[in-house]
Short mmCIF file of C-alpha atoms in Angstrom, two decimals:
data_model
loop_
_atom_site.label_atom_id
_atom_site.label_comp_id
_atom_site.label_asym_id
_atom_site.label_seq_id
_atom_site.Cartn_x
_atom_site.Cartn_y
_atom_site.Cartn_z
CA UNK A 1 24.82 11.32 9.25
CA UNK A 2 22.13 13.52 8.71
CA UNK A 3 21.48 16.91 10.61
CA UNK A 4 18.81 15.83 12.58
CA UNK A 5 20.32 12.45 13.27
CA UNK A 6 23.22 14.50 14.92
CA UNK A 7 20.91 16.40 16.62
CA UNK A 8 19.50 13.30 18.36
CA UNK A 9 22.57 11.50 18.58
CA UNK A 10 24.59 14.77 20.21
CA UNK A 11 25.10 14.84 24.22
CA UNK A 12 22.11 15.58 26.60
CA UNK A 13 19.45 15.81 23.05
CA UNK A 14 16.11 14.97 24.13
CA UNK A 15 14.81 11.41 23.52
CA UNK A 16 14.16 10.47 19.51
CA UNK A 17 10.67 11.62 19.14
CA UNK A 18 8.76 9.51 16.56
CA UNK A 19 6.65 12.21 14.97
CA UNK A 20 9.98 13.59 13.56
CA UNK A 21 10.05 11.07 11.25
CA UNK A 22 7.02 11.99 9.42
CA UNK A 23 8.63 14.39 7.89
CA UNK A 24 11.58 11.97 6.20
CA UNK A 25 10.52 11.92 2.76
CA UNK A 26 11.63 9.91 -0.36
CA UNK A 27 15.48 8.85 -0.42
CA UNK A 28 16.65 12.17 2.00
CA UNK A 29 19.85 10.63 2.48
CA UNK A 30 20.54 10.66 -1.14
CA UNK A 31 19.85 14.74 -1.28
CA UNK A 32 22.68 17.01 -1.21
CA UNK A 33 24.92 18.06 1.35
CA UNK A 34 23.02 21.14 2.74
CA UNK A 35 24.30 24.48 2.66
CA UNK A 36 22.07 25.19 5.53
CA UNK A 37 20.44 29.38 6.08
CA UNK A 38 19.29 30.31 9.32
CA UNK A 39 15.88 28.93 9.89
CA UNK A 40 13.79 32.11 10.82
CA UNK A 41 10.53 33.28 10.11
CA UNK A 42 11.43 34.61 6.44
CA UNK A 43 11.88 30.66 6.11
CA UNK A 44 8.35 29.82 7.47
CA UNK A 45 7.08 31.74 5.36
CA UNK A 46 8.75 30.49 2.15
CA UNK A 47 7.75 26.99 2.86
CA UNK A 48 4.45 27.76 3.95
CA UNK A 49 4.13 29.76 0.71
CA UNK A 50 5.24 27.01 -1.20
CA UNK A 51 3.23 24.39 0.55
CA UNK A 52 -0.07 26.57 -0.25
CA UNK A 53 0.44 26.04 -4.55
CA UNK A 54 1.13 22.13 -4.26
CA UNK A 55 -3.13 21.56 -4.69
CA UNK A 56 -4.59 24.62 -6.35
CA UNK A 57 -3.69 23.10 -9.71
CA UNK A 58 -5.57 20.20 -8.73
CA UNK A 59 -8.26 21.27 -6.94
CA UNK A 60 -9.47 24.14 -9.10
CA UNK A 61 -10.22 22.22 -12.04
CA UNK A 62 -12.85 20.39 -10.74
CA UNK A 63 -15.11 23.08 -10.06
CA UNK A 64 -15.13 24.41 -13.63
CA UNK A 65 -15.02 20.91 -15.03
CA UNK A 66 -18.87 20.91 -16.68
CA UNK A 67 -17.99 24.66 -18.39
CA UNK A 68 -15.05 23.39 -19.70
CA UNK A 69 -16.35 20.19 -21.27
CA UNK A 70 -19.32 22.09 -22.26
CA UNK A 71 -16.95 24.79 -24.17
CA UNK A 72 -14.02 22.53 -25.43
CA UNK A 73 -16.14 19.75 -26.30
CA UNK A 74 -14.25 17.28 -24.67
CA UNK A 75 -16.08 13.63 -23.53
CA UNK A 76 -16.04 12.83 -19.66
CA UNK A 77 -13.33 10.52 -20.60
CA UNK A 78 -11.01 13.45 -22.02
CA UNK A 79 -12.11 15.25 -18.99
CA UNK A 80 -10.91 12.48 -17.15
CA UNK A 81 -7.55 12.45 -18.55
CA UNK A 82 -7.39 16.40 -17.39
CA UNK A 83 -7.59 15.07 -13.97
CA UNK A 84 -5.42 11.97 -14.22
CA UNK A 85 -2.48 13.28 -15.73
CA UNK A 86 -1.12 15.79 -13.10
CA UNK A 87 -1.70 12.70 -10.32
CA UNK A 88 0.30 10.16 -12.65
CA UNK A 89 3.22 13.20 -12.93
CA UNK A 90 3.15 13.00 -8.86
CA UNK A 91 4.78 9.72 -8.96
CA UNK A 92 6.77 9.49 -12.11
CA UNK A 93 8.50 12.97 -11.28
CA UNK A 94 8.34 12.49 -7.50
CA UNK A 95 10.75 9.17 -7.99
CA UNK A 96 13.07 11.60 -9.91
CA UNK A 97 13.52 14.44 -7.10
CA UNK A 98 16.87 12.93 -5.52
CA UNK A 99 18.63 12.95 -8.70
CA UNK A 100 17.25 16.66 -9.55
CA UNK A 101 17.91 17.57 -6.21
CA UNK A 102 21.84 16.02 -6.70
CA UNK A 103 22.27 18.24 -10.07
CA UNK A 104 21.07 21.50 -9.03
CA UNK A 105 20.92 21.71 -5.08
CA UNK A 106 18.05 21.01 -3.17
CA UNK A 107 16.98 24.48 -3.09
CA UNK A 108 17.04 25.56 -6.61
CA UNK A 109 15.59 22.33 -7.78
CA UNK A 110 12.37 24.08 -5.77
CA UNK A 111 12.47 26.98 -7.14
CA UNK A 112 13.15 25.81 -10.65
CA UNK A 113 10.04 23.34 -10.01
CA UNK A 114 8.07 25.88 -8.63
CA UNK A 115 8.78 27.87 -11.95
CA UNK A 116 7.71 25.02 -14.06
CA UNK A 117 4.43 24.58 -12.22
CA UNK A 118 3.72 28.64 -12.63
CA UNK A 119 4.37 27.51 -16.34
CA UNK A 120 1.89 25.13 -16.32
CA UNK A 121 -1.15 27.05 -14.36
CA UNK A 122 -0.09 29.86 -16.77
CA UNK A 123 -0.86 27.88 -19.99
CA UNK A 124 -4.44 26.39 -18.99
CA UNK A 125 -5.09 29.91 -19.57
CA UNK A 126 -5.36 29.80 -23.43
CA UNK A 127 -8.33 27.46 -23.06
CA UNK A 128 -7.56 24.77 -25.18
CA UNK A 129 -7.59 21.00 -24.81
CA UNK A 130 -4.16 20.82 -25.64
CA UNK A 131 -2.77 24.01 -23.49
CA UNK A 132 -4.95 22.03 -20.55
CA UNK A 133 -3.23 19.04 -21.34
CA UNK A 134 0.68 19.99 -21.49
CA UNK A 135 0.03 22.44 -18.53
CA UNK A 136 -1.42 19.72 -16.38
CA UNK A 137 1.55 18.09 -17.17
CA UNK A 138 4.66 20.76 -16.29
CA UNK A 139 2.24 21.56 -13.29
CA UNK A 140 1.99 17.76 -12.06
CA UNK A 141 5.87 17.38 -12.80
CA UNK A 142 5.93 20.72 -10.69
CA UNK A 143 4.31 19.09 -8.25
CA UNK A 144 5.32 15.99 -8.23
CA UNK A 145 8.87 17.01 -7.13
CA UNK A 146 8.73 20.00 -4.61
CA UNK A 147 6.39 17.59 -2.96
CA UNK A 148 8.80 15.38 -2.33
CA UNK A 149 11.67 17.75 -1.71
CA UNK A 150 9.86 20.41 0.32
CA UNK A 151 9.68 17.59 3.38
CA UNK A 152 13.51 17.30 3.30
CA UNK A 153 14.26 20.73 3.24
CA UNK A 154 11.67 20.85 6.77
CA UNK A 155 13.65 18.43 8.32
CA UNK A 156 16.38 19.53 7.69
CA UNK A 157 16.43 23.20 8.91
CA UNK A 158 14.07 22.25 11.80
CA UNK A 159 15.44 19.06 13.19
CA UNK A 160 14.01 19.92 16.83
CA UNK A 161 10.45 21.33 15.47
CA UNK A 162 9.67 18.84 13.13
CA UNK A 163 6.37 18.00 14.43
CA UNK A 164 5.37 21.18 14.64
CA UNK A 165 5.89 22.00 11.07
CA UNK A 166 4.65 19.04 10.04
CA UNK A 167 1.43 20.90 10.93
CA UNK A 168 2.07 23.92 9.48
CA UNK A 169 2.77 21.49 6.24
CA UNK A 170 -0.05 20.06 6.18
CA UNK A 171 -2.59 22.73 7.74
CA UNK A 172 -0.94 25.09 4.68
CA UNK A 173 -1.25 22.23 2.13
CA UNK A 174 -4.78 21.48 2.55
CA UNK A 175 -5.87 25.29 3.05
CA UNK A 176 -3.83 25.70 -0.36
CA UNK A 177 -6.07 23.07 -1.71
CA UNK A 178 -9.58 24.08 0.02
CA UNK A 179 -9.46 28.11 -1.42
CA UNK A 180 -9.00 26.90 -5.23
CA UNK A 181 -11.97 24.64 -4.50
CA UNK A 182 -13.78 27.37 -3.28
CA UNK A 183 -12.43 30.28 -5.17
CA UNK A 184 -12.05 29.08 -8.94
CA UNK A 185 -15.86 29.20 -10.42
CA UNK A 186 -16.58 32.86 -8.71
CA UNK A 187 -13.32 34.18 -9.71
CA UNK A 188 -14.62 32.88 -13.26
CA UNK A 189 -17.70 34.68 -13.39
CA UNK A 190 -16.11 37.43 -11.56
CA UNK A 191 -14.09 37.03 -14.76
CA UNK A 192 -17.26 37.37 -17.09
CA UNK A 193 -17.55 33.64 -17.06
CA UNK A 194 -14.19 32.47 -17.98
CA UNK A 195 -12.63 29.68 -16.37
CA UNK A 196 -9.47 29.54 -18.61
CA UNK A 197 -9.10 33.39 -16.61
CA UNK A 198 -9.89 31.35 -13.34
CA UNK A 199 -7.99 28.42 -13.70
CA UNK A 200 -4.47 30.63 -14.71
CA UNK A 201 -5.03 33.01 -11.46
CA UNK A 202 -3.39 30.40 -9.81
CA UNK A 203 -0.17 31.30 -11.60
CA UNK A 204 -0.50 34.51 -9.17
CA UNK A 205 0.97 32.55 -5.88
CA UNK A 206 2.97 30.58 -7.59
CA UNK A 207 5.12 32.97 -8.55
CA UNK A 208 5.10 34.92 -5.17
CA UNK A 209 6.04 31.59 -3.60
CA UNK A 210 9.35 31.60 -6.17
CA UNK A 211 9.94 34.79 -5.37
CA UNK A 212 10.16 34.54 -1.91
CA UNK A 213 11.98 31.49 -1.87
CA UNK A 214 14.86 33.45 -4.19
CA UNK A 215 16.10 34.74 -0.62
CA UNK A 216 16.59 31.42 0.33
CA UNK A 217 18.92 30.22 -2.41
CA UNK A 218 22.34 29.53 -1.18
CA UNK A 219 25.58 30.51 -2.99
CA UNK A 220 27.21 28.22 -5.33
CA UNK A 221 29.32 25.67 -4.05
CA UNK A 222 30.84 22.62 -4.81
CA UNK A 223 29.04 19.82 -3.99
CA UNK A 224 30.08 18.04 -0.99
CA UNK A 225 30.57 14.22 -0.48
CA UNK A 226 28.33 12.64 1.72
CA UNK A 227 28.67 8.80 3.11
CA UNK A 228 25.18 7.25 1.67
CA UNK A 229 23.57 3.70 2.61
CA UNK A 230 21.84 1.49 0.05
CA UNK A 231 18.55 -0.35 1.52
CA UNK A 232 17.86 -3.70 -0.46
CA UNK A 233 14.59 -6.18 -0.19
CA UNK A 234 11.85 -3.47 -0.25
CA UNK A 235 10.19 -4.33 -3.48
CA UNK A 236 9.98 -8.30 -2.70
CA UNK A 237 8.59 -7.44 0.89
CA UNK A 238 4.72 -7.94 1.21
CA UNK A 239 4.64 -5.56 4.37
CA UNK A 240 6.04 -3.24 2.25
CA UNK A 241 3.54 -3.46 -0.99
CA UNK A 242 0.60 -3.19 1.68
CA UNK A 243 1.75 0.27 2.89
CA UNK A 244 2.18 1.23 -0.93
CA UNK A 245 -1.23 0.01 -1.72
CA UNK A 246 -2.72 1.55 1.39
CA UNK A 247 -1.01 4.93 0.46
CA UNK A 248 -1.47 4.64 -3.16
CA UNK A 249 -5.41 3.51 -3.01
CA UNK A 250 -6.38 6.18 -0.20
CA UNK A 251 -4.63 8.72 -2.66
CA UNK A 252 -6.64 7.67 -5.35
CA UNK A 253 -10.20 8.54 -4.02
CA UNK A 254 -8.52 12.08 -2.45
CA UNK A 255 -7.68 12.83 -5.85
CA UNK A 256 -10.82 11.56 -7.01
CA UNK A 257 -12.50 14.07 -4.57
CA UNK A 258 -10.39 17.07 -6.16
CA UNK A 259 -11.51 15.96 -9.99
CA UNK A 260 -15.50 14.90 -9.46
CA UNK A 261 -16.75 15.46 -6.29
CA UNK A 262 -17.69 19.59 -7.73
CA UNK A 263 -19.41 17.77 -10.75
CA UNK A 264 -20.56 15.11 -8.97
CA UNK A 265 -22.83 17.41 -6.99
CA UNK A 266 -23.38 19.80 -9.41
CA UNK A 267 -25.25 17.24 -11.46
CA UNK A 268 -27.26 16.27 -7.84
CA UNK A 269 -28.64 19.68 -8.33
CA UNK A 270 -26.47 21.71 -6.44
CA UNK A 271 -25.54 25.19 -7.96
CA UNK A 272 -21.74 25.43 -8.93
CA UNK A 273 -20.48 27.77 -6.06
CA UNK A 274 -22.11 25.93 -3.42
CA UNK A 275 -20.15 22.65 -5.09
CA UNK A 276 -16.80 24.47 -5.02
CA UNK A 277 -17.45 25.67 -1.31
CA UNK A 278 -18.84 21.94 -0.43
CA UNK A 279 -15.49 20.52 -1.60
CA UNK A 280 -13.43 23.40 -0.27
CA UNK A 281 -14.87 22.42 3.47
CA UNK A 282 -14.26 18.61 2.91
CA UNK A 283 -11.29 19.60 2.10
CA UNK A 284 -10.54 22.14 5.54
CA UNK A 285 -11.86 19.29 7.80
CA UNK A 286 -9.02 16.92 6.18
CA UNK A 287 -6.65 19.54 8.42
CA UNK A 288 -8.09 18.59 11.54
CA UNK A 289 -8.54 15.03 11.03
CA UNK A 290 -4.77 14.72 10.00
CA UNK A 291 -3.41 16.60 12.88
CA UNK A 292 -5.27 14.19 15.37
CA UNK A 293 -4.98 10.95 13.47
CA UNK A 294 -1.36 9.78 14.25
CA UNK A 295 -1.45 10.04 17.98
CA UNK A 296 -4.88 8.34 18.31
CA UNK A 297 -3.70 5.59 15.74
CA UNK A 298 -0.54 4.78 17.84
CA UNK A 299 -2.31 4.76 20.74
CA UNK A 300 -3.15 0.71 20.30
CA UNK A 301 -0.87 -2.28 19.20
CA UNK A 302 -0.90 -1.71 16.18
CA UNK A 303 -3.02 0.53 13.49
CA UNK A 304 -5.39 -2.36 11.79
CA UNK A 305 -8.72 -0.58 13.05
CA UNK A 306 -7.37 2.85 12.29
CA UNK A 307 -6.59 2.36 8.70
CA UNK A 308 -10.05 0.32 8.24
CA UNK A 309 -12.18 3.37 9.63
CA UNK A 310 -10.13 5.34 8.00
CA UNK A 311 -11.32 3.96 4.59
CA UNK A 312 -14.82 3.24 6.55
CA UNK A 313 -15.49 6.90 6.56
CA UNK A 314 -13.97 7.82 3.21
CA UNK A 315 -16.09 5.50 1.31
CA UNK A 316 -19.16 5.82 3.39
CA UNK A 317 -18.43 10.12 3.39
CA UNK A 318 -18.11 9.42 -0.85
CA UNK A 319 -20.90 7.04 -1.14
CA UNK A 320 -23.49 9.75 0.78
CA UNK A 321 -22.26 12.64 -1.44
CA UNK A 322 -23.55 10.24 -4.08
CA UNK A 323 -26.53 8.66 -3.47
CA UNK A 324 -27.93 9.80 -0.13
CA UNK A 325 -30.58 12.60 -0.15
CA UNK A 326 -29.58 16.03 -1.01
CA UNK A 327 -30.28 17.56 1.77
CA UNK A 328 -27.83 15.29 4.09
CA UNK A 329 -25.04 16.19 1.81
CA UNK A 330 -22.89 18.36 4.17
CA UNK A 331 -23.57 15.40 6.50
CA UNK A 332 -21.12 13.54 4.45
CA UNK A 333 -18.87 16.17 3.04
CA UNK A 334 -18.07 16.48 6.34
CA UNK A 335 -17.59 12.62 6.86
CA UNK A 336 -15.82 12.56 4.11
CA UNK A 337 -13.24 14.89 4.90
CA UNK A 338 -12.60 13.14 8.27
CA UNK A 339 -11.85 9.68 6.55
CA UNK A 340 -9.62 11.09 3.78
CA UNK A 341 -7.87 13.71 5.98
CA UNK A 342 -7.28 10.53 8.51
CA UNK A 343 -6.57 7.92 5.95
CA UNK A 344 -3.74 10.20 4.53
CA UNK A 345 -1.86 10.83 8.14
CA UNK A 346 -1.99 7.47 9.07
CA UNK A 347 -0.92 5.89 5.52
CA UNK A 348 2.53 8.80 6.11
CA UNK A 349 2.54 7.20 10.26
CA UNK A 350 2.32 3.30 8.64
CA UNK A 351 5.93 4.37 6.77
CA UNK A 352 7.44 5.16 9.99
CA UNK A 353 6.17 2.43 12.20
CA UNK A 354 7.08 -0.31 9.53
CA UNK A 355 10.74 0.61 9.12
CA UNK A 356 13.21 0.27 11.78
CA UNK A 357 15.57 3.22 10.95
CA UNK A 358 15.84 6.68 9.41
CA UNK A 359 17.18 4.97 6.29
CA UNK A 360 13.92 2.44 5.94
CA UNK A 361 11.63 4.71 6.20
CA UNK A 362 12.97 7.26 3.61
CA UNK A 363 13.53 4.65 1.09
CA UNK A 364 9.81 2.78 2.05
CA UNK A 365 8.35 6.49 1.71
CA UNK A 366 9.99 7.04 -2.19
CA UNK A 367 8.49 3.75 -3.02
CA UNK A 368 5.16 4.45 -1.55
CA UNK A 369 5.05 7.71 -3.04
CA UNK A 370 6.20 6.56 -6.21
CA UNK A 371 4.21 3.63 -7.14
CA UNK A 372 1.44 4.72 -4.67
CA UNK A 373 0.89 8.30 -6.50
CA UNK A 374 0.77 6.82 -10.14
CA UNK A 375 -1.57 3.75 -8.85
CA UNK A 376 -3.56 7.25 -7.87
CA UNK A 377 -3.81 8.80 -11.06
CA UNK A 378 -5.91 5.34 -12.12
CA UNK A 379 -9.14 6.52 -9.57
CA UNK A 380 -10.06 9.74 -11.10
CA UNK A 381 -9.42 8.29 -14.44
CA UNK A 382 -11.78 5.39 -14.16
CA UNK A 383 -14.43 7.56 -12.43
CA UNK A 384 -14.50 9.92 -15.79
CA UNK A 385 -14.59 7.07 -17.91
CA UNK A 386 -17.37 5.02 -16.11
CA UNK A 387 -19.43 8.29 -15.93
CA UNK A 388 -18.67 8.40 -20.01
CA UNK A 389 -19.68 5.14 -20.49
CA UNK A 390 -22.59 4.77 -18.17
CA UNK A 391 -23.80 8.44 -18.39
CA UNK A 392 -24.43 8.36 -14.36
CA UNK A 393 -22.81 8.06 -10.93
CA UNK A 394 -24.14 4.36 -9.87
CA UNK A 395 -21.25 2.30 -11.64
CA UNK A 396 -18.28 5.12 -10.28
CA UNK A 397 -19.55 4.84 -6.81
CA UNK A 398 -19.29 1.39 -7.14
CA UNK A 399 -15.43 2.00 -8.36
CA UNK A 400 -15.04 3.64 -5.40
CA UNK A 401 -16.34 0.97 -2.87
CA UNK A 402 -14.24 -1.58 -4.60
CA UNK A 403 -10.97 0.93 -4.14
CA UNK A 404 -11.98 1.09 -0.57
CA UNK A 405 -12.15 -2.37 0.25
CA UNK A 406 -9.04 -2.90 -0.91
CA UNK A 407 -7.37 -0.14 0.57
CA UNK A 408 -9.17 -1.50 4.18
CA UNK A 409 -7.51 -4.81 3.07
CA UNK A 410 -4.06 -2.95 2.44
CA UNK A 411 -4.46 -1.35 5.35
CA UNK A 412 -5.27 -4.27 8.06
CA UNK A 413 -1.90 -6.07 6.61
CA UNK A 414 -0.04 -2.44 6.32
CA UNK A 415 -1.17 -2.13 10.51
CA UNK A 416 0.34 -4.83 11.61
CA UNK A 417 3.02 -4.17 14.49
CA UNK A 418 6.06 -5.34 12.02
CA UNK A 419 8.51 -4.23 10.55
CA UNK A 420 9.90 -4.34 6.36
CA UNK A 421 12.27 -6.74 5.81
CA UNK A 422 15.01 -4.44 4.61
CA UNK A 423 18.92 -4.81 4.78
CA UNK A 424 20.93 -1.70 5.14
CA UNK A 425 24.45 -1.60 4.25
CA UNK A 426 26.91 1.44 3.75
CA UNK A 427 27.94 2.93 0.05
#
């Protein structure tokens, strides 16, 4: 039994709230017996830390994305592959975190992780395709599994505030992710015009954020047996491939947003910084949206029209960054921001309501994250190349109506008031 499962379980606790769940992340009850520190504000701060470098890697290369293909040489469709490859790392490494997390403790898996991904914003500084290439790789591995452990670790120290953190998650996460939009192309001409300068100034938190998470590594100790659970039927359950698709497709036009939506607009006519601070506010509106989302999409019978405006707004938000006139276009940053923001609240909400225990939801959440993260990785990929191939915008804004009308199919079926079909059965 878990710590926050005693917690709710133990005499006089206060009734199971469901936000707690949100913060159950993939296959928790496989991590390892804590060794658990005093959760004070030396803790906050370590997690918020960490929480701010799991988007600047992503979000900053967008904004610098027309220098670098116009220094490197690269084709929109190498370009592309810059962007992809760190998304498609998400879910490959994300599935492996457990068994990371089971060989070197849950809390220097982190920091090792969060060393790797220092690695990796370190080497886009030589300025090469190929230093671009590997380091979006070690930083997407990076990534790819603190994001997956970080929740864990929140809910496990802070069993009685989890919904309260879950806010300081997310508002961190996304304010992480809104300065490197902002910040990357002035820090490059601060820098005399080089983004390879700009893009490896991200190293800079990273390694603060290791270095105040050192304090919270625990001693050595041997691990300690746990009683596990083994949940069976998820990956033949339809209910359960519509909340993957629904997480997976609205994750695939956010991270479409973080690779083209700077050189989308730059190539509207609007001048570089302005394009960085454009996406860096669609980004800070996401915060709002996905703190009010889940209790106004459980206020109903179920979360069908939720999910479908959620991907209403997205699209619509994308589609006016696009094609509507230029001088509407913080009309629909804005919008756009409030769909994606939404969409990704009530896609983590749909992987509580649709699982009937603790157990459920952790294992629905690894296989959402999983397959739904490298599904991802095929948006921003497909935008580059259609942009390559078709040398405008027309044929990836179509790309990214089609995404959202699957996703608002995804989603009606994913918002149904049932539950996955999973069996549960002790180790």
């Amino acid at each position: 039994m878990s710590i926050a499962e005693q917690h709710r379980n133990a005499p006089g606790a206060a009734p199971h709230d469901l936000s707690d769940d949100l913060l159950i992340d993939a296959e928790i009850d496989d991590l390892p017996a804590p060794t658990r520190l005093k959760a004070g504000l030396l803790l906050v701060v370590s997690l918020v830390l960490i929480a701010i470098n799991l988007r600047p890697a992503l979000s900053s290369l967008g904004p610098v994305l027309k220098e670098i293909i116009a220094d490197t040489g690269l084709s929109a469709g190498g370009a592309s592959l810059l962007t992809t490859v760190p998304v498609v790392c998400l879910g490959l490494f994300g599935m492996l975190a457990p068994r990371i997390a089971r060989r070197l403790g849950t809390e220097r898996a982190v920091l090792a992780l969060l060393l790797v991904l220092a690695l990796g914003t370190a080497l886009r500084g030589l300025g090469t395709p190929a230093a671009l290439l590997v380091g979006a790789i070690l930083a997407g591995a990076g990534i790819g599994v603190t994001n997956v452990l970080l929740p864990g670790i929140v809910k496990r120290d802070f069993p009685d505030k989890a919904a309260l953190m879950t806010g300081v998650y997310t508002m961190a996460l996304c304010a992480g992710a809104a300065v490197a939009a902002g910040a990357t192309l002035p820090i490059a001409r601060a820098a005399g015009g080089s983004w390879a300068v700009a893009l490896a100034f991200w190293t800079i938190p990273a390694v603060i954020a290791a270095a105040v998470w050192l304090t919270q590594i625990p001693p050595r100790q041997g691990q300690a047996g746990h009683a596990g659970v083994t949940v069976r039927g998820l990956w033949t359950d339809p209910l359960a491939w519509q909340v993957t698709l629904f997480m997976g497709l609205q994750s695939s036009l956010a991270y479409s947003v973080f690779g083209w939506l700077a050189p989308i607009l730059r190539d509207r006519g609007v001048e570089g910084v302005a394009a960085g601070i454009m996406v860096s506010v669609s980004i800070m509106v996401q915060v709002a949206a996905a703190l009010v989302a889940p209790s106004l999409a459980t206020r109903g019978r179920d979360q069908r029209l939720a999910a479908l405006l959620c991907m209403v707004f997205s699209v619509a938000g994308f589609w006016g960054c696009i094609f509507a006139p230029l001088g509407t276009v913080w009309l629909w940053v804005v919008v756009l921001g409030i769909g994606q923001g939404a969409a990704f609240a009530v896609a983590l909400t749909l992987v509580v309501l649709r699982s009937r225990d603790a157990h459920v939801a952790a294992h629905l959440s690894s296989m959402s994250q999983g397959v739904g993260y490298t599904l991802a990785s095929g948006g921003p990929l497909l935008i580059g190349l259609l942009h390559d191939w078709t040398g405008g915008w027309t044929a990836p804004g179509l790309l990214v109506l089609g995404i959202g009308l699957v996703a608002g199919a995804a989603g009606i079926g994913a918002g149904r008031a049932r539950q996955v079909a999973a069996i549960v059965t002790p180790r």
